[in-house]
Amino acid sequence: MSSKKNDTSFLVQGSVLAIASIVSRIIGLLYRIPMTNIIGEYGNDYYSCAYEIYSMVLLISSYSLPMAVSKMVSARMAKHQQENAYRVFQGALIIALITGTAGCLFVFFGAEFLTKIFQTPLSFYALRVLAPTLIIVAVLGVIRGFFQGLGTMIPSAISQILEQIVNAVVSVAAAFVLFGYGTRIAAVLGGEQHYAEAYGAAGGTLGTSTGAAIGLIFCALVFFAYRKTIKKGIARERRAGTRKPENFGSMMRILILTIVPILLSTTLYNLVSIVDQGLFKNLAILQGNDSDSVSLWWGVYSGYYRVLVNVPISISTALATSSVPALAAAFAKRDHDQVRKKIGLSMRFIMVIALPCTVGMAVLAGPIMRLLFSTTNDLAGHLLQAGAISIIFYSISTLSNAVLQGIDRMRIPIRNALIALAANVVSLPISLYVFDLNIYAMIVGNIVFSLVMCILNALSVRKYSGFRPDITKTYVKPAVASVLMGVIVYAVYFALYRGVNSNAVATIIAILAGIVSYAVILLLVKGLTEEELKSFPMGTRIIRIAKRLHLL
């Protein structure tokens, strides 16, 4: 019984983090609505440009730290080496402070130069506000990684939600105040530049900094409360005298050697966003489009399309985060059957979520955009409809990246990401110059990158772990349930819209109908077993209801 519990405990922890990620994304989505209404499409462009540059520096400076720390801590805890696990945390903290500070100084003093490269000089203000966040997030990532390595996602989950709540409140309030300030500056200068939108975007980024600081304070308090337990465990270990602590220098070397491959793979995997922005804006302007049109396109793409698509993808990111320490622990024990079992469970969980999200967003793209964003136009809905398929590819590739890192094949995602990035870079100018797709070229690039990454990673996972998915249970049954759900959602929406003539009412009821119909159909086609449902949040309650309705 305990073995079965251990088999799925990582999935439960992943579910906790996934729920926190969904809640955080929903909060993020909700605050982006009033913020977008305040700063507009141009403000979205400035906000997006600053955030992309910040994200890129964050990737290089500290983004890989949580995963590296969780992997190393988990491997040592699996061998009952508490002192060595704690030394990993201490070493990672030193690295975080050094790299975070370096990133902060680089962004703060290089903000003007960096924003000009991306043809968005007015995002300079927002980027400077984000600079100190690099130090905060680096330290926060190490603490979260340490707890994840211990097998608990609770501190990460709670801090993530707290961070996003504070982010939401401060972002909207600061955007409103600074937008007004920017309007007054523009009036005094008498220029036509969008100073109000630029200052409003800076207000939006102030929320990111404040939220991260609150997340760090919470995690630090939890860590100090837990520190006594750690110290007692280390003291018992020393009294037993059965293990000699790792040399700190050697441990730091191993930590750096673990960080670098994860850093390179995550950087290349996420590099596509900033490469796309720089390449698209410059190519579009060279093509003869005016800078205002390009800025407007990018504002719709980054402020509407990408915000929505990232909600379901965040679930795979959360599960990937939780699967690394679990896989690393099983791999450290040479339990290859357990490794394959955990990969299978993770992949099935991801597909149960990603497939219906893809179909639902494709079917209700326009209605969802009109429901959420009062200033949106048809372009936003068309982008979501065209690009929803990338949700599946990004979900699989995100998880498979983590799987390869968990089984010590950390160089493979680097190679795969390079190939996928090259394919994306080639597709962008072809889409722009040959097919004249304007902002739709970005959708093509997203699909090309995520599909290539997905295929290459899947082949690598199969080669190095021996994992072969159950095609019918993992892909076919959730896909069938999703397609049937899509038909129901489409019918419900248009029937209601014709009857009540309200997009909001029709969209909300159609989404609820989709959730219920998908769950029912998935259980009817036996897409999930009772044992698997137990590993879901509130799984026991779901089983009880399903049995009453004769679905199990």
XYZ file of C-alpha atoms in Angstrom:
552
model
C 0.000 0.000 0.000
C 2.779 2.439 0.934
C 4.543 1.645 -2.300
C 1.492 2.656 -4.304
C 1.201 5.795 -2.242
C 4.826 6.688 -2.958
C 4.275 5.996 -6.652
C 1.682 8.736 -6.905
C 2.774 11.128 -4.118
C 4.840 13.157 -6.564
C 1.736 13.487 -8.734
C -0.252 14.725 -5.736
C 2.486 17.265 -5.004
C 2.542 18.185 -8.679
C -1.232 18.638 -8.543
C -0.850 20.993 -5.567
C 1.660 23.077 -7.501
C -0.459 22.831 -10.662
C -3.517 24.126 -8.792
C -1.417 26.981 -7.383
C -0.149 27.708 -10.901
C -3.693 27.722 -12.289
C -4.881 30.028 -9.492
C -1.853 32.272 -10.069
C -2.460 32.332 -13.825
C -6.133 33.117 -13.322
C -5.218 35.972 -10.968
C -2.644 37.064 -13.545
C -5.258 36.899 -16.277
C -7.796 38.830 -14.207
C -5.440 41.673 -13.333
C -4.168 41.898 -16.910
C -7.727 42.766 -18.001
C -7.971 46.101 -16.070
C -4.266 46.767 -16.593
C -4.642 46.292 -20.361
C -7.690 48.543 -20.329
C -5.563 51.199 -18.585
C -2.355 51.015 -20.638
C -3.803 49.797 -23.983
C -2.113 47.822 -26.762
C 0.929 50.129 -26.890
C 1.397 49.843 -23.139
C 1.140 46.053 -23.525
C 3.966 46.214 -26.048
C 6.196 48.195 -23.665
C 5.323 45.913 -20.755
C 5.964 42.799 -22.856
C 9.313 44.045 -24.178
C 10.595 44.877 -20.678
C 9.314 41.583 -19.290
C 10.900 39.535 -22.102
C 14.309 41.122 -21.516
C 13.949 40.645 -17.750
C 12.901 37.013 -18.286
C 15.897 36.367 -20.501
C 18.342 37.731 -17.916
C 16.477 35.800 -15.199
C 16.903 32.607 -17.230
C 20.635 33.161 -17.509
C 21.178 34.344 -13.935
C 19.031 32.095 -11.777
C 16.080 30.382 -13.484
C 17.819 26.993 -13.469
C 18.608 27.133 -9.725
C 15.297 25.747 -8.319
C 15.364 22.677 -10.563
C 19.075 22.041 -9.953
C 18.648 22.433 -6.175
C 15.561 20.188 -6.044
C 17.324 17.528 -8.123
C 20.472 17.482 -5.950
C 18.617 17.737 -2.626
C 16.217 14.946 -3.612
C 19.063 12.628 -4.668
C 20.830 13.151 -1.309
C 17.680 12.807 0.782
C 16.942 9.509 -1.014
C 20.278 8.308 0.426
C 19.453 9.838 3.866
C 22.210 12.489 3.574
C 20.557 15.473 5.294
C 23.745 17.414 5.929
C 24.818 17.156 2.294
C 21.350 18.249 1.181
C 21.600 21.325 3.415
C 25.058 22.128 2.069
C 23.607 22.101 -1.441
C 21.124 24.741 -0.286
C 23.893 26.899 1.213
C 26.015 26.685 -1.923
C 23.068 27.508 -4.169
C 22.251 30.546 -2.022
C 25.756 31.940 -2.576
C 25.427 31.409 -6.336
C 21.966 33.050 -6.338
C 23.209 36.199 -4.618
C 26.148 36.537 -7.014
C 24.250 35.874 -10.253
C 21.133 37.788 -9.160
C 23.160 40.890 -8.304
C 25.092 40.683 -11.586
C 21.825 40.388 -13.526
C 20.302 43.333 -11.643
C 23.247 45.632 -12.417
C 23.320 44.555 -16.077
C 19.606 45.249 -16.594
C 19.542 48.522 -14.639
C 22.505 50.141 -16.377
C 21.907 48.531 -19.791
C 18.143 49.188 -19.961
C 18.341 51.995 -22.530
C 20.587 50.036 -24.901
C 18.596 46.778 -24.548
C 15.206 48.350 -25.291
C 16.525 50.099 -28.393
C 17.637 46.745 -29.831
C 13.997 45.628 -29.760
C 12.716 48.808 -31.383
C 10.849 49.691 -28.173
C 12.830 52.457 -26.438
C 9.922 53.580 -24.239
C 9.971 50.250 -22.368
C 13.152 51.572 -20.713
C 11.195 52.732 -17.628
C 9.496 49.384 -17.066
C 12.765 47.462 -17.463
C 14.573 49.531 -14.825
C 11.760 48.910 -12.336
C 12.183 45.145 -12.910
C 15.978 45.097 -12.319
C 16.005 44.548 -8.493
C 13.527 41.661 -8.918
C 16.372 39.546 -10.322
C 18.040 39.346 -6.891
C 14.756 38.628 -5.091
C 13.679 35.877 -7.484
C 17.132 34.220 -7.413
C 17.035 33.770 -3.627
C 13.341 32.828 -3.675
C 14.044 30.148 -6.302
C 16.699 28.483 -4.129
C 14.362 28.248 -1.118
C 11.556 26.861 -3.278
C 13.932 24.366 -4.884
C 15.100 23.188 -1.458
C 11.547 22.436 -0.271
C 10.712 20.774 -3.609
C 13.761 18.539 -3.138
C 12.396 17.566 0.285
C 9.211 16.431 -1.475
C 6.821 19.231 -0.517
C 5.388 21.792 -2.929
C 3.275 23.564 -0.288
C 5.654 26.519 0.410
C 6.118 27.051 -3.338
C 2.367 26.845 -3.974
C 1.303 29.232 -1.200
C 4.079 31.729 -1.912
C 3.173 31.653 -5.610
C -0.442 32.584 -4.883
C 0.540 35.290 -2.369
C 3.032 36.665 -4.869
C 0.420 36.884 -7.599
C -2.248 38.484 -5.382
C 0.136 41.274 -4.357
C 1.331 41.526 -7.965
C -2.257 41.979 -9.174
C -3.187 44.701 -6.673
C 0.028 46.702 -7.033
C 0.198 46.325 -10.829
C -3.288 47.731 -11.461
C -2.976 50.507 -8.859
C 0.524 51.543 -9.970
C -0.403 51.351 -13.668
C -3.372 53.666 -13.028
C -1.338 56.194 -11.009
C 1.687 56.216 -13.318
C -0.458 56.321 -16.474
C -1.903 59.601 -15.184
C 1.602 60.844 -14.359
C 2.804 59.945 -17.855
C -0.173 61.764 -19.388
C 0.830 64.950 -17.561
C 4.451 64.580 -18.706
C 3.340 64.112 -22.328
C 1.171 67.244 -22.061
C 4.080 69.329 -20.701
C 6.509 68.062 -23.375
C 3.910 68.493 -26.097
C 5.155 65.410 -27.940
C 3.230 62.628 -29.605
C 5.110 59.774 -27.962
C 3.187 57.367 -25.753
C 4.580 58.476 -22.393
C 1.362 57.633 -20.550
C 1.489 54.022 -21.805
C 5.221 53.772 -21.011
C 4.789 54.933 -17.422
C 1.679 52.756 -17.042
C 3.716 49.720 -18.165
C 6.348 50.621 -15.544
C 3.572 50.581 -12.942
C 2.627 47.096 -14.117
C 6.181 45.846 -13.608
C 6.290 47.370 -10.108
C 3.696 44.756 -9.153
C 6.062 41.974 -10.252
C 8.826 43.281 -7.965
C 6.540 43.762 -4.976
C 4.885 40.356 -5.407
C 8.255 38.586 -5.592
C 9.371 40.340 -2.385
C 6.251 39.109 -0.539
C 6.834 35.562 -1.867
C 10.425 35.669 -0.586
C 9.373 36.893 2.868
C 6.836 34.042 3.192
C 9.285 31.328 2.052
C 12.029 32.709 4.300
C 9.706 32.559 7.329
C 8.747 28.943 6.505
C 12.417 28.043 6.079
C 13.458 29.522 9.417
C 10.586 27.695 11.135
C 11.781 24.425 9.549
C 15.465 25.082 10.201
C 15.397 23.529 13.702
C 14.202 20.218 12.233
C 17.034 20.313 9.701
C 19.622 21.031 12.393
C 18.332 18.156 14.564
C 18.558 15.746 11.620
C 22.118 16.858 10.875
C 23.091 16.486 14.558
C 21.753 12.894 14.629
C 23.649 12.136 11.430
C 26.907 13.443 12.908
C 26.452 11.488 16.160
C 25.894 8.299 14.182
C 29.124 9.009 12.296
C 28.068 6.786 9.406
C 28.494 9.405 6.684
C 31.261 11.827 5.931
C 29.958 15.211 4.691
C 30.768 16.130 1.096
C 33.647 18.513 0.564
C 32.078 21.954 0.081
C 34.286 22.769 -2.902
C 33.455 19.478 -4.620
C 29.777 19.942 -3.887
C 29.857 23.463 -5.399
C 31.537 22.058 -8.495
C 28.804 19.393 -8.840
C 26.146 22.065 -8.274
C 27.585 24.262 -11.022
C 27.917 21.269 -13.356
C 24.239 20.497 -12.650
C 23.143 24.114 -13.109
C 24.925 24.730 -16.428
C 23.162 22.058 -18.554
C 19.767 22.945 -17.032
C 20.581 26.628 -17.587
C 21.474 26.050 -21.233
C 18.429 23.888 -21.967
C 15.930 26.199 -20.198
C 17.553 29.278 -21.734
C 17.384 27.875 -25.244
C 13.865 26.546 -24.625
C 12.664 29.974 -23.497
C 14.961 31.988 -25.781
C 12.364 31.657 -28.526
C 10.225 34.445 -26.989
C 12.887 37.116 -26.992
C 14.394 35.983 -30.313
C 10.926 36.131 -31.870
C 10.296 39.626 -30.539
C 13.578 41.068 -31.826
C 13.393 39.233 -35.151
C 9.712 39.891 -35.832
C 9.776 43.612 -35.037
C 12.890 44.288 -37.093
C 11.762 42.139 -40.054
C 8.239 43.602 -40.014
C 9.608 47.165 -40.099
C 12.052 46.240 -42.888
C 9.071 44.816 -44.768
C 7.571 48.305 -44.838
C 5.165 48.215 -41.891
C 5.120 51.323 -39.687
C 6.359 50.985 -36.114
C 2.948 51.845 -34.586
C 1.254 48.956 -36.456
C 4.002 46.536 -35.421
C 3.722 47.699 -31.808
C -0.064 47.257 -31.922
C 0.238 43.710 -33.357
C 2.751 42.728 -30.714
C 0.598 44.221 -27.958
C -2.359 42.040 -29.026
C -0.144 38.944 -29.402
C 1.665 39.327 -26.058
C -1.135 40.892 -24.016
C -4.022 38.687 -25.142
C -2.991 35.523 -26.984
C 0.071 34.562 -24.964
C -1.498 35.378 -21.599
C -4.327 32.904 -22.282
C -2.215 30.149 -23.850
C 0.173 30.201 -20.887
C -2.596 29.257 -18.420
C -2.835 25.546 -19.398
C 0.898 25.359 -20.182
C 1.607 26.392 -16.571
C 0.085 23.089 -15.429
C 2.731 21.110 -17.328
C 5.410 23.428 -15.921
C 4.192 22.735 -12.379
C 4.085 18.985 -12.920
C 7.531 19.092 -14.547
C 8.861 20.905 -11.459
C 7.468 18.232 -9.139
C 8.568 15.309 -11.318
C 12.289 16.213 -11.364
C 13.042 15.413 -7.686
C 10.846 12.282 -7.851
C 12.594 11.042 -10.991
C 16.025 11.970 -9.610
C 15.349 9.978 -6.412
C 14.153 6.909 -8.373
C 17.084 7.232 -10.782
C 19.569 7.529 -7.888
C 18.240 4.177 -6.590
C 18.547 2.662 -10.131
C 14.834 1.837 -10.016
C 14.173 2.101 -13.765
C 10.685 0.596 -13.565
C 9.714 3.328 -11.125
C 11.205 5.971 -13.429
C 9.118 4.743 -16.384
C 5.989 4.528 -14.221
C 6.380 8.121 -13.032
C 6.931 9.346 -16.604
C 3.772 7.548 -17.729
C 1.649 8.987 -14.909
C 2.948 12.509 -15.560
C 2.333 12.302 -19.308
C -1.223 11.022 -18.852
C -2.017 13.758 -16.344
C -0.687 16.411 -18.742
C -2.727 15.102 -21.678
C -5.937 14.921 -19.622
C -5.561 18.696 -19.104
C -3.851 19.940 -22.300
C -6.142 18.294 -24.882
C -9.481 19.733 -23.652
C -7.871 23.148 -23.086
C -6.643 23.149 -26.687
C -10.030 22.196 -28.127
C -11.954 24.537 -25.825
C -9.782 27.557 -26.615
C -9.919 26.857 -30.347
C -13.729 26.531 -30.347
C -14.432 29.533 -28.084
C -11.442 31.723 -29.060
C -13.419 34.804 -30.085
C -16.059 34.605 -27.319
C -13.385 34.143 -24.615
C -11.419 37.155 -25.866
C -14.568 39.319 -25.962
C -15.495 38.142 -22.467
C -12.120 38.955 -20.927
C -10.850 41.993 -22.813
C -13.270 44.830 -23.497
C -10.795 46.541 -25.852
C -10.013 43.456 -27.920
C -10.617 43.142 -31.649
C -11.100 40.131 -33.922
C -7.325 39.692 -34.297
C -6.939 38.393 -30.723
C -9.567 35.682 -31.216
C -8.130 34.620 -34.577
C -4.637 34.332 -33.055
C -5.919 32.106 -30.253
C -7.879 29.950 -32.684
C -4.846 29.479 -34.930
C -2.325 28.903 -32.149
C -4.252 26.796 -29.612
C -2.673 23.579 -30.955
C 0.708 24.702 -29.575
C -0.659 24.117 -26.037
C -0.348 20.347 -26.585
C 3.176 20.543 -28.024
C 4.475 22.937 -25.349
C 2.939 20.821 -22.573
C 4.620 17.629 -23.789
C 7.982 19.280 -24.482
C 8.022 21.048 -21.085
C 7.434 17.779 -19.257
C 9.877 15.792 -21.413
C 12.551 18.450 -20.793
C 12.170 17.847 -17.051
C 12.183 14.068 -17.542
C 15.493 14.161 -19.398
C 17.006 16.411 -16.726
C 15.694 14.094 -13.976
C 17.396 11.036 -15.512
C 20.742 12.838 -15.935
C 20.452 13.413 -19.699
C 20.747 17.160 -19.304
C 22.627 17.846 -22.530
C 19.919 16.323 -24.714
C 17.336 19.144 -24.196
C 20.081 21.644 -25.129
C 20.640 19.964 -28.489
C 16.912 19.587 -29.108
C 16.189 23.216 -28.182
C 18.929 24.434 -30.568
C 17.415 22.485 -33.461
C 13.876 23.689 -32.611
C 15.063 27.295 -32.266
C 16.796 27.119 -35.648
C 13.586 25.783 -37.246
C 11.624 28.627 -35.633
C 14.091 31.288 -36.847
C 13.862 29.936 -40.401
C 10.045 29.819 -40.337
C 9.623 33.465 -39.267
C 11.065 35.287 -42.342
C 9.404 32.732 -44.659
C 6.021 33.395 -43.036
C 6.552 37.161 -43.244
C 8.116 37.619 -46.674
C 6.762 34.654 -48.650
C 3.246 34.348 -47.204
C 2.843 37.903 -45.799
C 1.282 36.616 -42.555
C 2.264 39.660 -40.405
C 1.635 38.770 -36.706
C 0.334 35.303 -37.686
C 3.972 34.515 -38.498
C 4.494 34.373 -34.733
C 1.818 31.678 -34.420
C 3.531 29.615 -37.134
C 6.864 30.025 -35.336
C 5.359 28.923 -32.003
C 3.868 25.810 -33.551
C 7.079 24.923 -35.436
C 9.273 25.366 -32.343
C 7.025 23.455 -29.937
C 6.325 20.624 -32.418
C 10.005 20.056 -33.259
C 10.935 20.171 -29.566
C 8.098 17.798 -28.706
C 9.142 15.191 -31.314
C 12.873 15.327 -30.522
C 12.321 15.142 -26.757
C 9.885 12.230 -27.104
C 12.436 10.272 -29.130
C 15.152 11.048 -26.555
C 12.983 10.003 -23.585
C 12.192 6.730 -25.326
C 15.879 6.095 -26.087
C 17.303 6.855 -22.638
C 14.537 5.671 -20.316
C 12.878 2.928 -22.344
C 9.524 4.617 -21.757
C 6.808 3.848 -24.289
C 3.439 5.498 -23.664
C 0.143 3.670 -23.846
C -1.076 5.527 -26.964
C -4.749 4.706 -26.469
C -4.965 5.716 -22.789
C -2.539 8.625 -22.956
C -3.603 10.311 -26.206
C -6.564 8.688 -27.999
C -9.152 8.553 -25.187
C -8.541 12.124 -23.918
C -8.553 13.323 -27.568
C -11.898 11.625 -28.289
C -13.405 13.098 -25.119
C -12.003 16.535 -26.022
C -13.392 16.532 -29.579
C -16.860 15.471 -28.370
C -16.642 18.145 -25.682
C -15.766 20.699 -28.379
C -18.916 19.833 -30.337
C -21.050 20.218 -27.200
C -19.397 23.522 -26.254
C -19.905 24.919 -29.770
C -23.590 23.904 -29.794
C -24.280 25.249 -26.290
C -22.598 28.597 -26.979
C -24.368 29.376 -30.241
C -27.761 28.130 -29.027
C -27.527 30.328 -25.926
C -26.092 33.322 -27.776
C -29.011 33.294 -30.207
C -31.436 32.940 -27.326
C -30.129 35.504 -24.795
C -27.877 37.612 -27.073
C -25.229 37.841 -24.320
C -21.662 36.756 -25.050
C -20.769 36.626 -21.333
C -23.672 34.370 -20.351
C -23.266 32.088 -23.377
C -19.482 31.758 -22.921
C -19.545 31.017 -19.178
C -22.333 28.421 -19.483
C -20.621 26.830 -22.511
C -17.334 26.522 -20.551
C -19.138 24.914 -17.597
C -20.923 22.545 -19.986
C -17.537 21.680 -21.498
C -15.981 20.839 -18.111
C -18.866 18.578 -17.097
C -19.223 16.868 -20.508
C -15.472 16.243 -20.779
C -15.299 14.654 -17.321
C -18.319 12.432 -18.049
C -17.106 11.323 -21.506
C -13.555 10.687 -20.255
C -14.866 8.378 -17.525
C -17.286 6.646 -19.901
C -14.480 5.800 -22.361
C -12.383 4.656 -19.358
C -9.772 7.328 -19.931
C -8.940 7.296 -16.203
C -8.919 4.438 -13.721
C -10.053 4.642 -10.107
C -6.435 4.239 -8.948
C -5.320 7.155 -11.097
C -8.177 9.356 -9.905
C -6.977 8.868 -6.320
C -3.799 10.781 -7.192
C -5.837 13.797 -8.357
C -6.768 16.647 -6.006
C -10.059 15.668 -4.263
C -9.745 12.317 -6.069
C -11.688 10.377 -3.433
C -14.623 12.765 -3.722
C -14.537 12.557 -7.539
C -14.612 8.726 -7.326
C -17.571 8.824 -4.939
C -19.582 11.105 -7.256
C -18.617 9.083 -10.344
C -19.797 5.858 -8.726
C -23.119 7.401 -7.762
C -23.601 8.425 -11.390
C -22.479 4.954 -12.576
C -19.508 6.420 -14.458
C -17.032 4.086 -12.734
